[in-house]
Amino acid sequence: MKFSRQTTLRSHATVTGVGVHSGLPVSLTIGPAPVNAGLIFVRTGLDEADREVPAVVASVTATDFQTVLGDREGPLVSTSEHILAALRGMGVDNAIIEVDGPEVPIMDGSAAAFVAAIDQAGIVTQSASRRFIQILKPVQVAMGDSFGELRPHAGGFRVEVEIDFTTPAIGRQNYSLDLNPESFRREVSRARTFGFMSDTARLWSAGFALGASFENSVVFDDDRLLNPEGLRYSDECVRHKVLDAIGDLTLAGLPLLGAYRSVRPGHKLNHAVLTALLADRSAWRVVEAEPARRPRGYVEAGVGMVGSLIAPAFGPDVS
């Protein structure tokens, strides 16, 4: 593992598509942001002035089938989890995310298009050291038959997910990922969202999945997969749950140093565990990595990890 400075994007990149729930066309542009800015959504295309919302847990307004961010005036950006997962997974600390509609475009149901946009924009290092939230003790949340836990972990950030569906085509699946840009790109970035044909009428009547299709979702009907192209991974469903968890936990505001384990997770559980962690001021602290010296002109993509020489920046007992 190695030290690193904060990162941002070199230039802008734009993707266009439709919202999986709204069915509306939308354009999303990612671009550079200054040090310590974090990830900020800017909702454009409104009758009034553009509105900003930081990608932090306090901005969450809903977690039904998606993670929705907003402010005191109401929701602004829905389905934020895939673009957030891509930015965190690829090691981008600071970025502006402009969205001209009410929902982030679903693209192909995965984070692959957002990874490609990040590649197009490029990643550059900045002058400030990267900061992390280090988990100091386990925090657990149980919701019915679902369970989530954040716990200390010495090796960066790790995600462990188990799902269990009665549908034989999915069944019980487990997947663990030690997060870094290479593992994110290779192992989970292409895993698509999934659902069941039997739920379609209920979702439509509730105003969800209006833009869902075989082009942006993996669809199951009873005991079989309906997508003619098949799966991208044999365990694509659990890998997508890992992708969702990375995106939802990005709302900590800083990269996490710890491990997240969840059983039968969803956006609501991910949000509840993160909220429980941040509410317990004895369970975490912010630490700062002292960057190693690099040759003149060296540019390093974010790695999302630090080594052993971590200095506390602030925490529960530090003003």
Short mmCIF file of N, CA, C and O in Angstrom, two decimals, residues 145-240:
data_model
loop_
_atom_site.label_atom_id
_atom_site.label_comp_id
_atom_site.label_asym_id
_atom_site.label_seq_id
_atom_site.Cartn_x
_atom_site.Cartn_y
_atom_site.Cartn_z
N ASP A 145 -34.51 -9.61 8.04
CA ASP A 145 -33.53 -10.68 7.80
C ASP A 145 -32.27 -10.15 7.12
O ASP A 145 -31.44 -10.92 6.65
N SER A 146 -32.11 -8.82 7.09
CA SER A 146 -30.91 -8.21 6.54
C SER A 146 -30.00 -7.72 7.66
O SER A 146 -30.46 -7.34 8.73
N PHE A 147 -28.70 -7.73 7.38
CA PHE A 147 -27.72 -7.36 8.40
C PHE A 147 -26.55 -6.64 7.74
O PHE A 147 -26.10 -7.03 6.66
N GLY A 148 -26.08 -5.59 8.39
CA GLY A 148 -24.92 -4.88 7.88
C GLY A 148 -23.99 -4.48 9.00
O GLY A 148 -24.43 -4.19 10.12
N GLU A 149 -22.70 -4.48 8.72
CA GLU A 149 -21.70 -4.14 9.74
C GLU A 149 -20.51 -3.45 9.08
O GLU A 149 -19.99 -3.90 8.06
N LEU A 150 -20.07 -2.36 9.69
CA LEU A 150 -18.79 -1.74 9.38
C LEU A 150 -17.85 -2.02 10.53
O LEU A 150 -18.22 -1.85 11.69
N ARG A 151 -16.63 -2.46 10.20
CA ARG A 151 -15.69 -2.85 11.25
C ARG A 151 -14.28 -2.42 10.86
O ARG A 151 -14.01 -2.16 9.67
N PRO A 152 -13.37 -2.36 11.84
CA PRO A 152 -11.98 -2.02 11.50
C PRO A 152 -11.36 -3.05 10.56
O PRO A 152 -11.70 -4.24 10.60
N HIS A 153 -10.46 -2.58 9.72
CA HIS A 153 -9.78 -3.45 8.77
C HIS A 153 -8.47 -2.78 8.40
O HIS A 153 -8.45 -1.59 8.04
N ALA A 154 -7.38 -3.51 8.48
CA ALA A 154 -6.06 -2.90 8.33
C ALA A 154 -5.68 -2.65 6.88
O ALA A 154 -4.77 -1.87 6.61
N GLY A 155 -6.34 -3.28 5.94
CA GLY A 155 -5.88 -3.22 4.55
C GLY A 155 -6.74 -2.39 3.63
O GLY A 155 -7.25 -2.89 2.63
N GLY A 156 -6.95 -1.11 3.92
CA GLY A 156 -7.73 -0.26 3.03
C GLY A 156 -9.22 -0.46 3.25
O GLY A 156 -9.70 -0.50 4.38
N PHE A 157 -9.99 -0.59 2.15
CA PHE A 157 -11.43 -0.76 2.25
C PHE A 157 -11.83 -2.08 1.59
O PHE A 157 -11.46 -2.36 0.45
N ARG A 158 -12.62 -2.87 2.31
CA ARG A 158 -13.05 -4.18 1.84
C ARG A 158 -14.58 -4.26 1.93
O ARG A 158 -15.18 -3.78 2.89
N VAL A 159 -15.19 -4.88 0.93
CA VAL A 159 -16.64 -5.09 0.91
C VAL A 159 -16.92 -6.58 0.81
O VAL A 159 -16.36 -7.26 -0.06
N GLU A 160 -17.77 -7.08 1.70
CA GLU A 160 -18.17 -8.50 1.72
C GLU A 160 -19.69 -8.56 1.70
O GLU A 160 -20.34 -8.06 2.61
N VAL A 161 -20.26 -9.16 0.67
CA VAL A 161 -21.71 -9.17 0.50
C VAL A 161 -22.21 -10.59 0.28
O VAL A 161 -21.60 -11.37 -0.46
N GLU A 162 -23.34 -10.90 0.91
CA GLU A 162 -24.03 -12.17 0.68
C GLU A 162 -25.48 -11.87 0.32
O GLU A 162 -26.14 -11.07 0.98
N ILE A 163 -25.97 -12.50 -0.75
CA ILE A 163 -27.38 -12.40 -1.10
C ILE A 163 -27.97 -13.81 -1.11
O ILE A 163 -27.26 -14.81 -1.26
N ASP A 164 -29.28 -13.88 -0.94
CA ASP A 164 -29.95 -15.18 -0.88
C ASP A 164 -31.37 -15.01 -1.42
O ASP A 164 -32.23 -14.43 -0.76
N PHE A 165 -31.60 -15.50 -2.66
CA PHE A 165 -32.90 -15.39 -3.30
C PHE A 165 -33.48 -16.79 -3.51
O PHE A 165 -32.74 -17.75 -3.79
N THR A 166 -34.78 -16.89 -3.38
CA THR A 166 -35.44 -18.18 -3.62
C THR A 166 -35.40 -18.56 -5.09
O THR A 166 -35.50 -19.73 -5.43
N THR A 167 -35.25 -17.57 -5.97
CA THR A 167 -35.13 -17.84 -7.40
C THR A 167 -33.90 -18.70 -7.67
O THR A 167 -32.78 -18.27 -7.39
N PRO A 168 -34.07 -19.90 -8.19
CA PRO A 168 -32.90 -20.78 -8.41
C PRO A 168 -31.84 -20.18 -9.32
O PRO A 168 -30.66 -20.49 -9.18
N ALA A 169 -32.25 -19.30 -10.22
CA ALA A 169 -31.28 -18.70 -11.14
C ALA A 169 -30.30 -17.78 -10.42
O ALA A 169 -29.23 -17.47 -10.95
N ILE A 170 -30.65 -17.35 -9.20
CA ILE A 170 -29.74 -16.53 -8.39
C ILE A 170 -29.27 -17.31 -7.17
O ILE A 170 -28.08 -17.56 -6.99
N GLY A 171 -30.20 -17.73 -6.32
CA GLY A 171 -29.85 -18.50 -5.13
C GLY A 171 -29.00 -17.70 -4.15
O GLY A 171 -29.13 -16.48 -4.03
N ARG A 172 -28.10 -18.39 -3.48
CA ARG A 172 -27.20 -17.74 -2.52
C ARG A 172 -25.86 -17.47 -3.20
O ARG A 172 -25.26 -18.37 -3.79
N GLN A 173 -25.40 -16.24 -3.10
CA GLN A 173 -24.12 -15.84 -3.68
C GLN A 173 -23.35 -15.00 -2.68
O GLN A 173 -23.93 -14.23 -1.91
N ASN A 174 -22.04 -15.17 -2.68
CA ASN A 174 -21.14 -14.39 -1.83
C ASN A 174 -20.05 -13.77 -2.69
O ASN A 174 -19.57 -14.39 -3.64
N TYR A 175 -19.66 -12.55 -2.34
CA TYR A 175 -18.53 -11.94 -3.04
C TYR A 175 -17.83 -10.95 -2.12
O TYR A 175 -18.49 -10.21 -1.38
N SER A 176 -16.51 -10.95 -2.17
CA SER A 176 -15.70 -10.02 -1.39
C SER A 176 -14.75 -9.29 -2.32
O SER A 176 -14.22 -9.88 -3.27
N LEU A 177 -14.53 -8.01 -2.04
CA LEU A 177 -13.67 -7.19 -2.88
C LEU A 177 -12.83 -6.27 -2.01
O LEU A 177 -13.35 -5.56 -1.14
N ASP A 178 -11.51 -6.31 -2.22
CA ASP A 178 -10.61 -5.31 -1.64
C ASP A 178 -10.50 -4.20 -2.67
O ASP A 178 -9.97 -4.39 -3.77
N LEU A 179 -11.02 -3.02 -2.32
CA LEU A 179 -11.22 -1.97 -3.32
C LEU A 179 -9.94 -1.25 -3.71
O LEU A 179 -9.21 -0.75 -2.86
N ASN A 180 -9.69 -1.19 -4.99
CA ASN A 180 -8.70 -0.33 -5.61
C ASN A 180 -9.14 -0.16 -7.06
O ASN A 180 -10.04 -0.87 -7.53
N PRO A 181 -8.59 0.80 -7.79
CA PRO A 181 -9.08 1.04 -9.15
C PRO A 181 -9.03 -0.18 -10.06
O PRO A 181 -9.94 -0.41 -10.86
N GLU A 182 -8.00 -0.98 -9.93
CA GLU A 182 -7.88 -2.15 -10.79
C GLU A 182 -8.95 -3.19 -10.47
O GLU A 182 -9.60 -3.73 -11.39
N SER A 183 -9.15 -3.48 -9.19
CA SER A 183 -10.17 -4.48 -8.82
C SER A 183 -11.57 -3.97 -9.13
O SER A 183 -12.43 -4.74 -9.57
N PHE A 184 -11.82 -2.69 -8.91
CA PHE A 184 -13.14 -2.14 -9.22
C PHE A 184 -13.44 -2.27 -10.71
O PHE A 184 -14.51 -2.74 -11.10
N ARG A 185 -12.50 -1.85 -11.53
CA ARG A 185 -12.70 -1.91 -12.98
C ARG A 185 -12.92 -3.35 -13.44
O ARG A 185 -13.84 -3.63 -14.22
N ARG A 186 -12.12 -4.26 -12.94
CA ARG A 186 -12.13 -5.63 -13.44
C ARG A 186 -13.27 -6.46 -12.86
O ARG A 186 -13.90 -7.25 -13.57
N GLU A 187 -13.55 -6.30 -11.58
CA GLU A 187 -14.41 -7.25 -10.88
C GLU A 187 -15.87 -6.83 -10.74
O GLU A 187 -16.75 -7.69 -10.69
N VAL A 188 -16.16 -5.53 -10.64
CA VAL A 188 -17.54 -5.14 -10.35
C VAL A 188 -18.10 -4.03 -11.24
O VAL A 188 -19.32 -3.84 -11.28
N SER A 189 -17.27 -3.28 -11.94
CA SER A 189 -17.77 -2.10 -12.65
C SER A 189 -18.80 -2.45 -13.72
O SER A 189 -19.69 -1.64 -14.04
N ARG A 190 -18.73 -3.66 -14.29
CA ARG A 190 -19.64 -4.05 -15.37
C ARG A 190 -20.85 -4.85 -14.88
O ARG A 190 -21.69 -5.26 -15.69
N ALA A 191 -20.99 -5.03 -13.58
CA ALA A 191 -22.12 -5.78 -13.04
C ALA A 191 -23.38 -4.92 -13.08
O ALA A 191 -23.42 -3.82 -12.55
N ARG A 192 -24.45 -5.46 -13.70
CA ARG A 192 -25.65 -4.67 -13.96
C ARG A 192 -26.71 -4.85 -12.86
O ARG A 192 -26.76 -5.86 -12.18
N THR A 193 -27.56 -3.84 -12.75
CA THR A 193 -28.71 -3.93 -11.85
C THR A 193 -29.62 -5.06 -12.31
O THR A 193 -29.66 -5.41 -13.50
N PHE A 194 -30.37 -5.63 -11.39
CA PHE A 194 -31.22 -6.77 -11.76
C PHE A 194 -32.57 -6.66 -11.07
O PHE A 194 -32.75 -5.93 -10.09
N GLY A 195 -33.54 -7.38 -11.64
CA GLY A 195 -34.88 -7.37 -11.09
C GLY A 195 -35.68 -8.55 -11.59
O GLY A 195 -35.16 -9.42 -12.32
N PHE A 196 -36.97 -8.56 -11.22
CA PHE A 196 -37.83 -9.70 -11.52
C PHE A 196 -39.07 -9.25 -12.29
O PHE A 196 -39.70 -8.25 -11.94
N MET A 197 -39.37 -9.98 -13.34
CA MET A 197 -40.52 -9.65 -14.16
C MET A 197 -41.81 -9.62 -13.33
O MET A 197 -42.69 -8.79 -13.57
N SER A 198 -41.90 -10.45 -12.31
CA SER A 198 -43.10 -10.50 -11.48
C SER A 198 -43.32 -9.23 -10.68
O SER A 198 -44.43 -8.96 -10.21
N ASP A 199 -42.27 -8.41 -10.51
CA ASP A 199 -42.39 -7.17 -9.74
C ASP A 199 -42.74 -5.97 -10.61
O ASP A 199 -42.96 -4.86 -10.09
N THR A 200 -42.77 -6.16 -11.93
CA THR A 200 -42.88 -5.02 -12.84
C THR A 200 -44.14 -4.20 -12.61
O THR A 200 -44.07 -2.96 -12.48
N ALA A 201 -45.29 -4.83 -12.55
CA ALA A 201 -46.55 -4.09 -12.40
C ALA A 201 -46.57 -3.29 -11.10
O ALA A 201 -47.00 -2.13 -11.07
N ARG A 202 -46.08 -3.89 -10.02
CA ARG A 202 -46.05 -3.20 -8.72
C ARG A 202 -45.12 -1.99 -8.77
O ARG A 202 -45.46 -0.92 -8.26
N LEU A 203 -43.96 -2.15 -9.39
CA LEU A 203 -43.01 -1.04 -9.48
C LEU A 203 -43.57 0.08 -10.35
O LEU A 203 -43.45 1.26 -10.00
N TRP A 204 -44.16 -0.27 -11.49
CA TRP A 204 -44.72 0.75 -12.37
C TRP A 204 -45.81 1.55 -11.65
O TRP A 204 -45.87 2.77 -11.76
N SER A 205 -46.68 0.86 -10.92
CA SER A 205 -47.78 1.55 -10.23
C SER A 205 -47.27 2.49 -9.14
O SER A 205 -47.93 3.47 -8.80
N ALA A 206 -46.06 2.20 -8.63
CA ALA A 206 -45.46 3.05 -7.60
C ALA A 206 -44.55 4.12 -8.19
O ALA A 206 -43.94 4.89 -7.45
N GLY A 207 -44.45 4.16 -9.53
CA GLY A 207 -43.64 5.18 -10.19
C GLY A 207 -42.18 4.81 -10.35
O GLY A 207 -41.35 5.69 -10.63
N PHE A 208 -41.84 3.53 -10.21
CA PHE A 208 -40.47 3.08 -10.36
C PHE A 208 -40.31 2.26 -11.65
O PHE A 208 -41.29 1.77 -12.21
N ALA A 209 -39.05 2.12 -12.10
CA ALA A 209 -38.68 1.25 -13.22
C ALA A 209 -39.36 1.62 -14.53
O ALA A 209 -39.50 0.78 -15.42
N LEU A 210 -39.75 2.90 -14.68
CA LEU A 210 -40.42 3.31 -15.91
C LEU A 210 -39.47 3.32 -17.10
O LEU A 210 -39.93 3.27 -18.25
N GLY A 211 -38.17 3.38 -16.84
CA GLY A 211 -37.19 3.36 -17.93
C GLY A 211 -36.41 2.06 -18.01
O GLY A 211 -35.44 1.97 -18.76
N ALA A 212 -36.81 1.06 -17.26
CA ALA A 212 -36.09 -0.21 -17.24
C ALA A 212 -36.34 -0.98 -18.54
O ALA A 212 -37.42 -0.94 -19.12
N SER A 213 -35.30 -1.69 -18.99
CA SER A 213 -35.40 -2.50 -20.20
C SER A 213 -34.32 -3.56 -20.15
O SER A 213 -33.46 -3.56 -19.26
N PHE A 214 -34.33 -4.45 -21.14
CA PHE A 214 -33.29 -5.46 -21.22
C PHE A 214 -31.93 -4.84 -21.56
O PHE A 214 -30.90 -5.48 -21.38
N GLU A 215 -31.94 -3.60 -22.03
CA GLU A 215 -30.68 -2.91 -22.35
C GLU A 215 -30.00 -2.36 -21.11
O GLU A 215 -28.81 -2.03 -21.14
N ASN A 216 -30.73 -2.23 -19.99
CA ASN A 216 -30.12 -1.65 -18.79
C ASN A 216 -30.40 -2.43 -17.51
O ASN A 216 -30.08 -1.95 -16.42
N SER A 217 -30.95 -3.63 -17.64
CA SER A 217 -31.25 -4.43 -16.45
C SER A 217 -31.12 -5.91 -16.77
O SER A 217 -31.39 -6.34 -17.91
N VAL A 218 -30.71 -6.67 -15.77
CA VAL A 218 -30.77 -8.13 -15.85
C VAL A 218 -32.12 -8.54 -15.28
O VAL A 218 -32.46 -8.17 -14.15
N VAL A 219 -32.89 -9.29 -16.05
CA VAL A 219 -34.27 -9.59 -15.67
C VAL A 219 -34.47 -11.09 -15.53
O VAL A 219 -34.07 -11.87 -16.40
N PHE A 220 -35.09 -11.48 -14.42
CA PHE A 220 -35.39 -12.88 -14.15
C PHE A 220 -36.90 -13.08 -14.12
O PHE A 220 -37.65 -12.19 -13.70
N ASP A 221 -37.34 -14.23 -14.55
CA ASP A 221 -38.75 -14.62 -14.49
C ASP A 221 -38.83 -16.00 -13.88
O ASP A 221 -38.44 -16.99 -14.50
N ASP A 222 -39.30 -16.05 -12.65
CA ASP A 222 -39.34 -17.30 -11.89
C ASP A 222 -37.93 -17.90 -11.79
O ASP A 222 -37.09 -17.35 -11.10
N ASP A 223 -37.66 -18.98 -12.51
CA ASP A 223 -36.38 -19.66 -12.34
C ASP A 223 -35.45 -19.52 -13.53
O ASP A 223 -34.52 -20.30 -13.71
N ARG A 224 -35.67 -18.48 -14.37
CA ARG A 224 -34.81 -18.37 -15.54
C ARG A 224 -34.44 -16.91 -15.83
O ARG A 224 -35.16 -15.98 -15.46
N LEU A 225 -33.31 -16.75 -16.49
CA LEU A 225 -32.84 -15.45 -16.93
C LEU A 225 -33.45 -15.13 -18.29
O LEU A 225 -33.46 -15.97 -19.19
N LEU A 226 -33.97 -13.91 -18.46
CA LEU A 226 -34.63 -13.54 -19.69
C LEU A 226 -33.72 -12.83 -20.69
O LEU A 226 -34.02 -12.80 -21.87
N ASN A 227 -32.63 -12.26 -20.23
CA ASN A 227 -31.73 -11.55 -21.16
C ASN A 227 -31.08 -12.52 -22.13
O ASN A 227 -30.38 -13.46 -21.70
N PRO A 228 -31.25 -12.33 -23.42
CA PRO A 228 -30.71 -13.29 -24.39
C PRO A 228 -29.18 -13.35 -24.41
O PRO A 228 -28.61 -14.38 -24.76
N GLU A 229 -28.52 -12.25 -24.01
CA GLU A 229 -27.05 -12.24 -24.03
C GLU A 229 -26.44 -12.93 -22.82
O GLU A 229 -25.22 -13.17 -22.78
N GLY A 230 -27.27 -13.28 -21.82
CA GLY A 230 -26.75 -13.96 -20.64
C GLY A 230 -26.11 -13.00 -19.65
O GLY A 230 -26.28 -11.78 -19.74
N LEU A 231 -25.37 -13.55 -18.70
CA LEU A 231 -24.74 -12.78 -17.64
C LEU A 231 -23.30 -12.40 -18.01
O LEU A 231 -22.64 -13.12 -18.77
N ARG A 232 -22.84 -11.30 -17.45
CA ARG A 232 -21.45 -10.89 -17.64
C ARG A 232 -20.51 -11.61 -16.69
O ARG A 232 -19.33 -11.76 -16.97
N TYR A 233 -21.02 -11.96 -15.51
CA TYR A 233 -20.31 -12.79 -14.53
C TYR A 233 -21.32 -13.83 -14.06
O TYR A 233 -22.52 -13.56 -13.99
N SER A 234 -20.85 -15.00 -13.70
CA SER A 234 -21.78 -16.03 -13.22
C SER A 234 -22.49 -15.58 -11.96
O SER A 234 -23.63 -15.99 -11.70
N ASP A 235 -21.84 -14.72 -11.17
CA ASP A 235 -22.43 -14.18 -9.94
C ASP A 235 -22.64 -12.67 -10.07
O ASP A 235 -22.35 -11.90 -9.16
N GLU A 236 -23.18 -12.25 -11.22
CA GLU A 236 -23.33 -10.82 -11.50
C GLU A 236 -24.21 -10.12 -10.48
O GLU A 236 -23.97 -8.95 -10.15
N CYS A 237 -25.21 -10.81 -9.96
CA CYS A 237 -26.14 -10.16 -9.03
C CYS A 237 -25.45 -9.71 -7.75
O CYS A 237 -25.62 -8.57 -7.31
N VAL A 238 -24.67 -10.58 -7.14
CA VAL A 238 -24.01 -10.19 -5.90
C VAL A 238 -22.93 -9.16 -6.17
O VAL A 238 -22.68 -8.26 -5.35
N ARG A 239 -22.29 -9.23 -7.33
CA ARG A 239 -21.28 -8.21 -7.66
C ARG A 239 -21.94 -6.84 -7.81
O ARG A 239 -21.35 -5.83 -7.45
N HIS A 240 -23.16 -6.81 -8.35
CA HIS A 240 -23.84 -5.52 -8.44
C HIS A 240 -24.19 -4.99 -7.05
O HIS A 240 -24.14 -3.77 -6.83
#
